[in-house]
Structures are given as structure tokens and as C-alpha cells.
């Protein structure tokens, strides 16, 4: 066996990191494009349209889409909206329905997502990306037997890590791969494409006891403006963020986000980008996020649980017990749903923005979350429940239990 020198390994590592960074940028564009596609389908912006007696299925009008981007605060002006869509066109996420226009124009022209007509180019990079996303989703959803855990390597603790050999075992058990050699090769491909990484970036993927993490958080809701800002993709993402559930007043008025009455425990935190929260607040803090930069108004947050005591799922569902069930239909706006989930088995509503969609639907703090869009979540933690909301439709149907007011 031939071993490379430290200098050679450094060179290989630097080259691999550069390639991984390039592929990661491509992956971010794919994720952002797919999230936009789903939102446009849900909002009926993408639909069958007729022109000159011909029907063009699953397409959108460029001019109407730019109006939609401005309305949903995804772009500050029409020129910026055009640049965003041009980025998606250049990356073969969308195209003109007749491929007659290589530029995205603010006109009544029909464009379509390539995924909707089967013309998306499935090259090797895209296939590896889609495989990595499927594995990520399966691991995130399988919370009972998850192999993701906080572990230590070289005296340092890392969250949501995978032991390489356990991932190989899991891939074989799930039928993703037939042999350990194939599973190890897939792990190496995921690392080379920027989807996974060794926790200290010192090793390639090897079927053994080393620790690895997912480099990409596929479920984070991307802002389209990120497509135009290369730097934002290099900021580490927080696994603990209440991303989609936090809302601030978009008009910049004096409305603050207050979970409970002010006490000594309340901290005032300036609104920051979600991607930078981990470095600002730490993994155990209670975060304030905003889709805008730090010029946003302050948000009041309470890091302590609002519950007087934790209850069990069995206690909530006891016939004749002191808890009653309520159902809310919450339509998210441009910056979220306006509430924060915390706790585990069951989760509870920690905070509600008084001017947000959740408050308008009747949601209150201290309610326990029973189901999200028909899926029972009593045995899940708040991260999983939040991810379900983030990756689901903009309209969320939630069942909650609250103590009866006799």
C-alpha cells in the first residue's frame, strides 16, 4: 500500500474542496429552483395555457412571474427578478416553451420548468445530487432508528454525524446499494459532490469509524436572492433554526415578536439571516430570524419554555382528560407562518407573532402539536416537525391540544 505525503494530501484536499464548493453551488441552484417550482404550482402560477389555438401545459408567463416575485418580496425590483430567473435559465432549470429565447424577458412569453416536461438534463452530477437528497430525506424522516447523532472526534463534538460504517450498513439495509464496496463508492461520490463532508475535512469517505456530516441542508427554505449572492452559500447553516416559523413585520413597524410577558429571562436580539444564526446564538439559544439583513427591527425572544410542565402523548389523549383538540388552517405569507415550535414528544407552540398568519387563525402559546397536514407528530421532536412544515405546502393544517378553560 502506498501512502501519500502530508503535502500531497493537502493538495488533494484543496482540489477536492474547490470541486466540492463548485458542485455545492450547483446543488443550491437545483434546490432553490425546485422549491420555487413547487411554490408556483401551489399558487397556480404554473398551469396549462393556450396561445394561437395551441395548449402549452405546465407553463408560466414571464411578466406575471415577475409580478409574483415582487409581490412575495423575493426581489426588490423587476431588474433583480429578471436576473434571478436568468440564473435559473442559464442552469437549465427553466426554458422557453419553444426554446426560442435564451434570455428571460419581462414580456408575455411562456416559460416552463424542465422538470415539468422531462427535459431536465440528468448528467452524472445531477444524478448524484438527487441520490444524495433522497438519502438525506430518508434519514431525516426516520427519527426512531436514525443513525444521525452528536459524536466526538479528535476531542471535538459534532452534531448530526454519521459513522461511515453505520451509513454503509444503513444503505445496504435500505436496499440503496447491493455491496459494501458500492456503498463506499457512493459515499465517496457524495463527498466529492459537496453533499457530505468529513467533520474536519481531513479524510475522504472510507468504510470505517470516521465521522461525516451532510454539508447541505436540503430542507432550508432558500431565498431567491441567494442565487445572486455567492457569499451567502458559504455560510454554515444552523441545524437548530426555527427557519420557516418565525415572522417579523414586513412593513418595519414597531410590532415585535413576543412569546410571553416580558421577564428578566427575555433577551433582545437583532434580526439576522437564518444562515448565520449558529455563530451568533449558539446551539442552545432561542433565535430571531428575518429574511432581511440586520437592519430589521429587534425581536423579543424568551429562551425558556413557556410550559408550566411537560405532558406525555398518553396524557393528552386520555378520554375525559382536561385537554381539547383544535384544528387550524394557516396560510403562510412571504416570510413564514408566524409561530415557533419547541419541545419533544409532544412539541408545543413556544411563540406566536401577534400580527402573523398563525395568530389570525387562532393559534396560541402552550398548545401541543398533534398533527401536521394529517401526519401524527406526537412522537417527534420540534426539529422534525419544523422540517415537515418547511417542506410541505404553504397552507398548513395543524391539529393541536390545549388545556380546557373550565
Coordinates of C-alpha atoms in Angstrom, one line a residue:
X1 CA 0.0 0.0 0.0
X2 CA 1.3 3.4 -1.0
X3 CA 0.7 6.4 1.4
X4 CA 0.6 10.0 0.1
X5 CA 2.8 12.5 1.9
X6 CA 1.2 15.2 4.0
X7 CA 1.9 17.8 1.4
X8 CA 0.3 15.7 -1.3
X9 CA -2.7 15.1 0.9
X10 CA -3.1 18.9 1.4
X11 CA -3.0 19.4 -2.3
X12 CA -5.6 16.7 -2.9
X13 CA -7.7 18.1 -0.1
X14 CA -7.6 21.6 -1.5
X15 CA -8.5 20.4 -5.0
X16 CA -11.4 18.3 -3.6
X17 CA -12.7 21.2 -1.6
X18 CA -12.7 23.5 -4.6
X19 CA -14.5 21.0 -6.7
X20 CA -17.0 20.3 -3.8
X21 CA -17.6 24.1 -3.5
X22 CA -18.5 24.3 -7.2
X23 CA -20.8 21.3 -7.0
X24 CA -22.4 22.7 -3.9
X25 CA -23.2 25.9 -5.7
X26 CA -24.8 23.9 -8.4
X27 CA -26.8 21.9 -5.8
X28 CA -28.0 25.1 -4.2
X29 CA -29.4 26.3 -7.5
X30 CA -31.2 23.0 -8.0
X31 CA -32.7 23.1 -4.5
X32 CA -33.8 26.7 -4.9
X33 CA -35.3 26.1 -8.3
X34 CA -37.2 23.1 -7.1
X35 CA -38.6 25.0 -4.1
X36 CA -39.7 27.8 -6.4
X37 CA -41.3 25.3 -8.8
X38 CA -43.4 23.8 -6.0
X39 CA -44.5 27.2 -4.7
X40 CA -45.5 28.3 -8.2
X41 CA -47.5 25.1 -8.8
X42 CA -49.2 25.6 -5.4
X43 CA -50.0 29.2 -6.2
X44 CA -51.5 28.2 -9.6
X45 CA -48.9 30.4 -11.4
X46 CA -47.8 27.3 -13.3
X47 CA -50.7 26.0 -15.3
X48 CA -51.8 25.0 -18.8
X49 CA -52.1 27.9 -21.1
X50 CA -53.3 28.5 -24.7
X51 CA -51.9 30.6 -27.4
X52 CA -52.8 30.6 -31.2
X53 CA -55.1 27.6 -30.7
X54 CA -52.3 25.6 -29.1
X55 CA -52.1 24.4 -25.5
X56 CA -48.8 24.7 -23.6
X57 CA -49.0 22.5 -20.4
X58 CA -47.4 23.5 -17.1
X59 CA -46.0 26.8 -18.0
X60 CA -45.9 30.4 -16.6
X61 CA -46.0 33.9 -18.1
X62 CA -42.7 35.7 -17.6
X63 CA -44.3 39.0 -16.9
X64 CA -46.8 37.5 -14.4
X65 CA -44.0 35.7 -12.6
X66 CA -42.0 38.9 -12.1
X67 CA -45.1 40.4 -10.6
X68 CA -45.4 37.4 -8.3
X69 CA -41.7 37.7 -7.2
X70 CA -42.2 41.3 -6.3
X71 CA -45.5 40.6 -4.5
X72 CA -43.8 37.9 -2.4
X73 CA -40.8 40.0 -1.7
X74 CA -38.4 37.6 -3.5
X75 CA -37.0 40.5 -5.5
X76 CA -36.7 44.2 -4.8
X77 CA -37.4 45.3 -8.4
X78 CA -38.1 44.0 -11.9
X79 CA -34.4 44.0 -13.0
X80 CA -33.4 41.9 -10.0
X81 CA -36.3 39.5 -10.7
X82 CA -35.1 39.1 -14.3
X83 CA -31.5 38.4 -13.1
X84 CA -32.8 35.7 -10.7
X85 CA -34.8 33.9 -13.4
X86 CA -32.0 34.3 -15.9
X87 CA -29.8 32.4 -13.4
X88 CA -32.3 29.6 -13.4
X89 CA -32.5 29.6 -17.2
X90 CA -28.7 29.5 -17.5
X91 CA -28.6 26.5 -15.2
X92 CA -31.2 24.7 -17.3
X93 CA -33.8 24.8 -14.5
X94 CA -36.3 26.6 -16.8
X95 CA -36.6 27.3 -20.5
X96 CA -38.8 29.0 -23.1
X97 CA -41.5 26.6 -24.1
X98 CA -40.4 26.7 -27.8
X99 CA -36.7 27.3 -26.9
X100 CA -36.8 30.4 -29.0
X101 CA -35.5 32.8 -26.3
X102 CA -32.2 32.2 -24.4
X103 CA -32.8 35.3 -22.3
X104 CA -35.5 35.7 -19.7
X105 CA -37.6 38.7 -20.8
X106 CA -40.2 40.7 -18.9
X107 CA -42.8 40.0 -21.5
X108 CA -45.9 37.8 -22.1
X109 CA -43.7 34.9 -23.0
X110 CA -44.3 31.3 -21.9
X111 CA -41.5 29.6 -19.9
X112 CA -41.5 26.2 -18.2
X113 CA -39.6 24.2 -15.6
X114 CA -37.6 21.5 -17.3
X115 CA -38.7 19.1 -14.5
X116 CA -42.3 19.6 -15.6
X117 CA -41.7 18.4 -19.2
X118 CA -39.0 15.8 -18.7
X119 CA -36.2 17.8 -20.4
X120 CA -34.1 18.4 -17.3
X121 CA -30.5 17.2 -18.1
X122 CA -29.7 14.3 -15.8
X123 CA -26.0 14.3 -16.1
X124 CA -23.8 12.5 -13.5
X125 CA -23.7 15.5 -11.2
X126 CA -27.5 15.8 -11.1
X127 CA -28.0 12.1 -10.5
X128 CA -25.6 12.1 -7.6
X129 CA -27.3 15.2 -6.2
X130 CA -30.8 13.6 -6.5
X131 CA -29.5 10.4 -4.9
X132 CA -28.0 12.4 -2.0
X133 CA -31.2 14.3 -1.5
X134 CA -33.2 11.1 -1.3
X135 CA -30.9 9.6 1.3
X136 CA -30.9 12.8 3.3
X137 CA -34.7 12.9 3.3
X138 CA -35.0 9.2 4.3
X139 CA -32.5 9.7 7.2
X140 CA -34.3 12.8 8.4
X141 CA -37.7 11.2 8.4
X142 CA -36.6 8.0 10.1
X143 CA -36.3 9.5 13.6
X144 CA -36.9 6.4 15.6
X145 CA -33.8 4.5 14.1
X146 CA -31.8 7.4 12.9
X147 CA -28.1 6.9 12.7
X148 CA -27.6 10.7 13.0
X149 CA -26.2 11.7 16.4
X150 CA -23.9 14.0 18.2
X151 CA -20.5 12.4 18.5
X152 CA -16.9 13.3 19.2
X153 CA -13.8 13.1 17.0
X154 CA -10.3 14.3 18.0
X155 CA -11.7 15.7 21.2
X156 CA -14.3 17.9 19.5
X157 CA -18.1 17.4 19.5
X158 CA -20.0 17.5 16.2
X159 CA -23.8 17.5 15.8
X160 CA -25.8 15.2 13.4
X161 CA -22.9 13.0 12.4
X162 CA -22.8 9.7 10.6
X163 CA -20.3 6.9 11.3
X164 CA -19.2 5.8 7.9
X165 CA -19.6 2.1 8.6
X166 CA -23.1 2.6 10.0
X167 CA -24.1 4.6 6.9
X168 CA -22.8 1.7 4.8
X169 CA -24.9 -0.7 6.9
X170 CA -27.9 1.5 6.5
X171 CA -27.6 1.8 2.7
X172 CA -27.4 -2.0 2.5
X173 CA -30.4 -2.5 4.8
X174 CA -32.5 0.1 2.9
X175 CA -31.7 -1.5 -0.5
X176 CA -29.9 1.6 -1.7
X177 CA -26.8 -0.4 -2.5
X178 CA -26.0 -4.1 -3.0
X179 CA -22.5 -4.4 -1.6
X180 CA -20.3 -2.6 0.8
X181 CA -17.9 -1.6 -2.0
X182 CA -20.8 0.1 -3.9
X183 CA -22.0 1.8 -0.8
X184 CA -18.5 3.1 0.0
X185 CA -18.2 4.3 -3.6
X186 CA -21.5 6.2 -3.3
X187 CA -20.2 7.8 0.0
X188 CA -17.1 9.0 -1.9
X189 CA -19.2 10.4 -4.7
X190 CA -21.4 12.3 -2.2
X191 CA -18.4 13.8 -0.6
X192 CA -16.8 14.7 -3.9
X193 CA -20.0 16.5 -4.9
X194 CA -20.2 18.6 -1.8
X195 CA -23.2 16.8 -0.3
X196 CA -21.3 15.2 2.6
X197 CA -18.0 16.0 4.3
X198 CA -15.7 14.6 6.9
X199 CA -16.3 16.5 10.1
X200 CA -12.8 18.1 10.0
X201 CA -12.3 17.9 6.2
X202 CA -9.3 15.7 6.7
X203 CA -10.4 12.4 5.1
X204 CA -12.2 11.1 2.1
X205 CA -15.1 8.7 2.7
X206 CA -13.9 5.3 4.0
X207 CA -16.0 2.4 5.3
X208 CA -14.8 2.6 8.9
X209 CA -15.2 4.6 12.1
X210 CA -14.7 8.1 10.9
X211 CA -17.4 10.8 11.3
X212 CA -19.2 12.6 8.4
X213 CA -21.9 15.2 8.1
X214 CA -24.3 16.4 5.4
X215 CA -22.8 19.5 4.0
X216 CA -26.2 20.6 2.5
X217 CA -29.4 21.2 4.4
X218 CA -31.9 20.3 1.7
X219 CA -34.9 21.5 3.7
X220 CA -33.8 25.0 4.4
X221 CA -36.1 27.4 2.6
X222 CA -34.0 29.3 0.2
X223 CA -34.5 33.0 -0.7
X224 CA -34.2 33.5 -4.4
X225 CA -31.9 36.5 -3.8
X226 CA -29.3 33.9 -2.7
X227 CA -28.8 32.9 -6.3
X228 CA -27.3 36.3 -6.9
X229 CA -25.1 36.3 -3.8
X230 CA -22.3 33.8 -4.0
X231 CA -21.1 34.5 -0.4
X232 CA -24.3 33.5 1.3
X233 CA -23.9 29.9 0.3
X234 CA -20.6 29.6 2.1
X235 CA -22.0 30.4 5.5
X236 CA -22.6 27.3 7.6
X237 CA -26.3 26.5 8.2
X238 CA -27.8 26.0 11.6
X239 CA -29.5 22.7 12.2
X240 CA -31.4 24.2 15.1
X241 CA -33.1 27.1 13.4
X242 CA -36.8 27.7 13.6
X243 CA -36.5 28.9 10.0
X244 CA -40.0 28.9 8.4
X245 CA -41.9 29.6 11.6
X246 CA -40.5 32.9 12.6
X247 CA -42.0 36.1 11.2
X248 CA -41.3 39.8 11.5
X249 CA -43.4 42.8 10.5
X250 CA -42.5 43.3 6.8
X251 CA -43.6 46.9 6.8
X252 CA -41.0 47.7 9.5
X253 CA -43.4 49.0 12.1
X254 CA -42.9 48.7 15.8
X255 CA -44.6 45.3 16.1
X256 CA -42.3 42.9 18.0
X257 CA -42.3 39.2 18.2
X258 CA -43.0 38.4 21.9
X259 CA -43.6 34.8 23.1
X260 CA -44.7 35.7 26.7
X261 CA -44.9 38.6 29.0
X262 CA -41.5 40.4 29.5
X263 CA -39.4 38.9 32.3
X264 CA -35.8 39.0 33.2
X265 CA -35.2 36.0 31.0
X266 CA -36.1 37.8 27.8
X267 CA -33.2 38.8 25.5
X268 CA -33.4 41.3 22.7
X269 CA -31.7 40.0 19.6
X270 CA -31.3 41.9 16.3
X271 CA -32.9 40.1 13.4
X272 CA -30.3 38.3 11.4
X273 CA -30.1 36.0 8.4
X274 CA -31.1 32.4 9.2
X275 CA -27.8 31.1 7.8
X276 CA -25.7 33.0 10.3
X277 CA -27.7 32.1 13.4
X278 CA -25.4 29.3 14.6
X279 CA -22.5 31.6 15.0
X280 CA -24.5 34.3 16.7
X281 CA -26.5 32.5 19.3
X282 CA -25.1 29.0 19.8
X283 CA -26.9 25.7 19.6
X284 CA -29.0 26.1 22.7
X285 CA -30.1 29.7 22.2
X286 CA -33.5 30.9 21.1
X287 CA -33.1 32.6 17.8
X288 CA -34.6 35.5 16.0
X289 CA -34.6 35.3 12.2
X290 CA -35.6 37.6 9.4
X291 CA -35.4 37.4 5.6
X292 CA -33.8 40.8 5.7
X293 CA -30.4 41.9 6.9
X294 CA -29.6 43.2 10.3
X295 CA -31.3 46.5 9.7
X296 CA -34.5 44.7 10.7
X297 CA -36.3 45.8 13.9
X298 CA -35.3 43.9 17.1
X299 CA -37.3 40.9 18.1
X300 CA -38.1 39.9 21.7
X301 CA -37.5 36.2 22.4
X302 CA -37.7 34.1 25.5
X303 CA -35.2 31.2 25.7
X304 CA -37.1 29.4 28.4
X305 CA -40.0 27.0 27.7
X306 CA -43.4 28.6 28.1
X307 CA -44.8 25.4 29.6
X308 CA -45.5 25.1 33.3
X309 CA -44.9 21.3 32.9
X310 CA -44.3 18.8 30.2
X311 CA -47.0 16.3 29.4
X312 CA -46.9 12.9 27.6
X313 CA -48.8 12.0 24.5
X314 CA -50.8 9.5 26.6
X315 CA -51.9 12.2 29.0
X316 CA -53.0 14.4 26.1
X317 CA -55.1 11.6 24.6
X318 CA -56.7 10.3 27.8
X319 CA -60.5 10.2 27.3
X320 CA -62.2 12.7 29.5
X321 CA -59.0 14.5 30.2
X322 CA -58.5 18.2 30.6
X323 CA -57.3 18.7 27.0
X324 CA -59.4 19.6 24.0
X325 CA -58.4 19.4 20.3
X326 CA -58.5 22.3 17.8
X327 CA -57.7 22.4 14.1
X328 CA -56.1 25.4 12.4
X329 CA -55.6 26.1 8.7
X330 CA -52.7 28.5 8.4
X331 CA -51.7 30.1 5.1
X332 CA -48.1 31.2 5.2
X333 CA -47.1 34.6 3.8
X334 CA -43.8 35.8 2.2
X335 CA -41.8 35.4 5.5
X336 CA -43.4 32.4 7.1
X337 CA -46.3 31.2 9.2
X338 CA -45.6 33.3 12.3
X339 CA -45.1 30.8 15.1
X340 CA -42.3 28.8 16.8
X341 CA -42.3 25.2 17.7
X342 CA -40.2 23.8 20.6
X343 CA -40.1 20.7 22.8
X344 CA -40.3 17.0 22.0
X345 CA -42.9 14.2 22.3
X346 CA -45.0 16.2 22.0
X347 CA -43.9 19.6 20.7
X348 CA -45.6 22.8 21.8
X349 CA -46.1 26.3 20.5
X350 CA -43.4 28.4 22.1
X351 CA -44.2 31.8 20.4
X352 CA -46.8 33.3 18.2
X353 CA -46.4 36.5 16.2
X354 CA -49.5 38.6 17.0
X355 CA -49.5 40.0 13.5
X356 CA -48.8 36.8 11.7
X357 CA -50.9 34.2 9.9
X358 CA -50.9 31.7 12.9
X359 CA -52.3 34.3 15.3
X360 CA -55.0 35.2 12.8
X361 CA -56.0 31.5 12.6
X362 CA -56.3 31.3 16.4
X363 CA -53.0 29.7 17.4
X364 CA -51.7 30.4 21.0
X365 CA -48.7 29.6 23.0
X366 CA -48.6 26.4 25.2
X367 CA -50.7 24.4 22.7
X368 CA -49.4 20.9 21.9
X369 CA -48.9 19.9 18.3
X370 CA -50.8 16.7 17.4
X371 CA -50.6 16.5 13.6
X372 CA -49.3 18.4 10.6
X373 CA -51.2 18.0 7.3
X374 CA -52.7 14.8 8.6
X375 CA -49.5 13.2 9.9
X376 CA -49.4 12.4 13.6
X377 CA -46.3 14.1 15.2
X378 CA -46.9 13.4 18.9
X379 CA -43.7 11.2 19.0
X380 CA -41.5 13.7 17.1
X381 CA -39.2 16.5 18.2
X382 CA -39.5 20.1 17.1
X383 CA -36.8 19.9 14.5
X384 CA -38.6 17.2 12.6
X385 CA -42.0 18.9 13.0
X386 CA -40.5 22.2 11.7
X387 CA -39.0 20.4 8.8
X388 CA -42.3 18.8 7.9
X389 CA -43.8 22.3 7.8
X390 CA -41.0 23.8 5.8
X391 CA -41.0 21.1 3.1
X392 CA -44.8 21.0 2.9
X393 CA -47.3 23.2 1.1
X394 CA -47.7 26.9 2.0
X395 CA -51.1 26.1 3.5
X396 CA -50.6 24.1 6.7
X397 CA -53.4 22.2 8.5
X398 CA -52.4 21.6 12.2
X399 CA -54.2 19.9 15.0
X400 CA -53.3 21.0 18.5
X401 CA -54.4 20.2 22.0
X402 CA -54.9 22.8 24.7
X403 CA -56.0 22.7 28.3
X404 CA -59.7 23.3 28.5
X405 CA -60.7 26.6 30.2
X406 CA -63.5 25.5 32.5

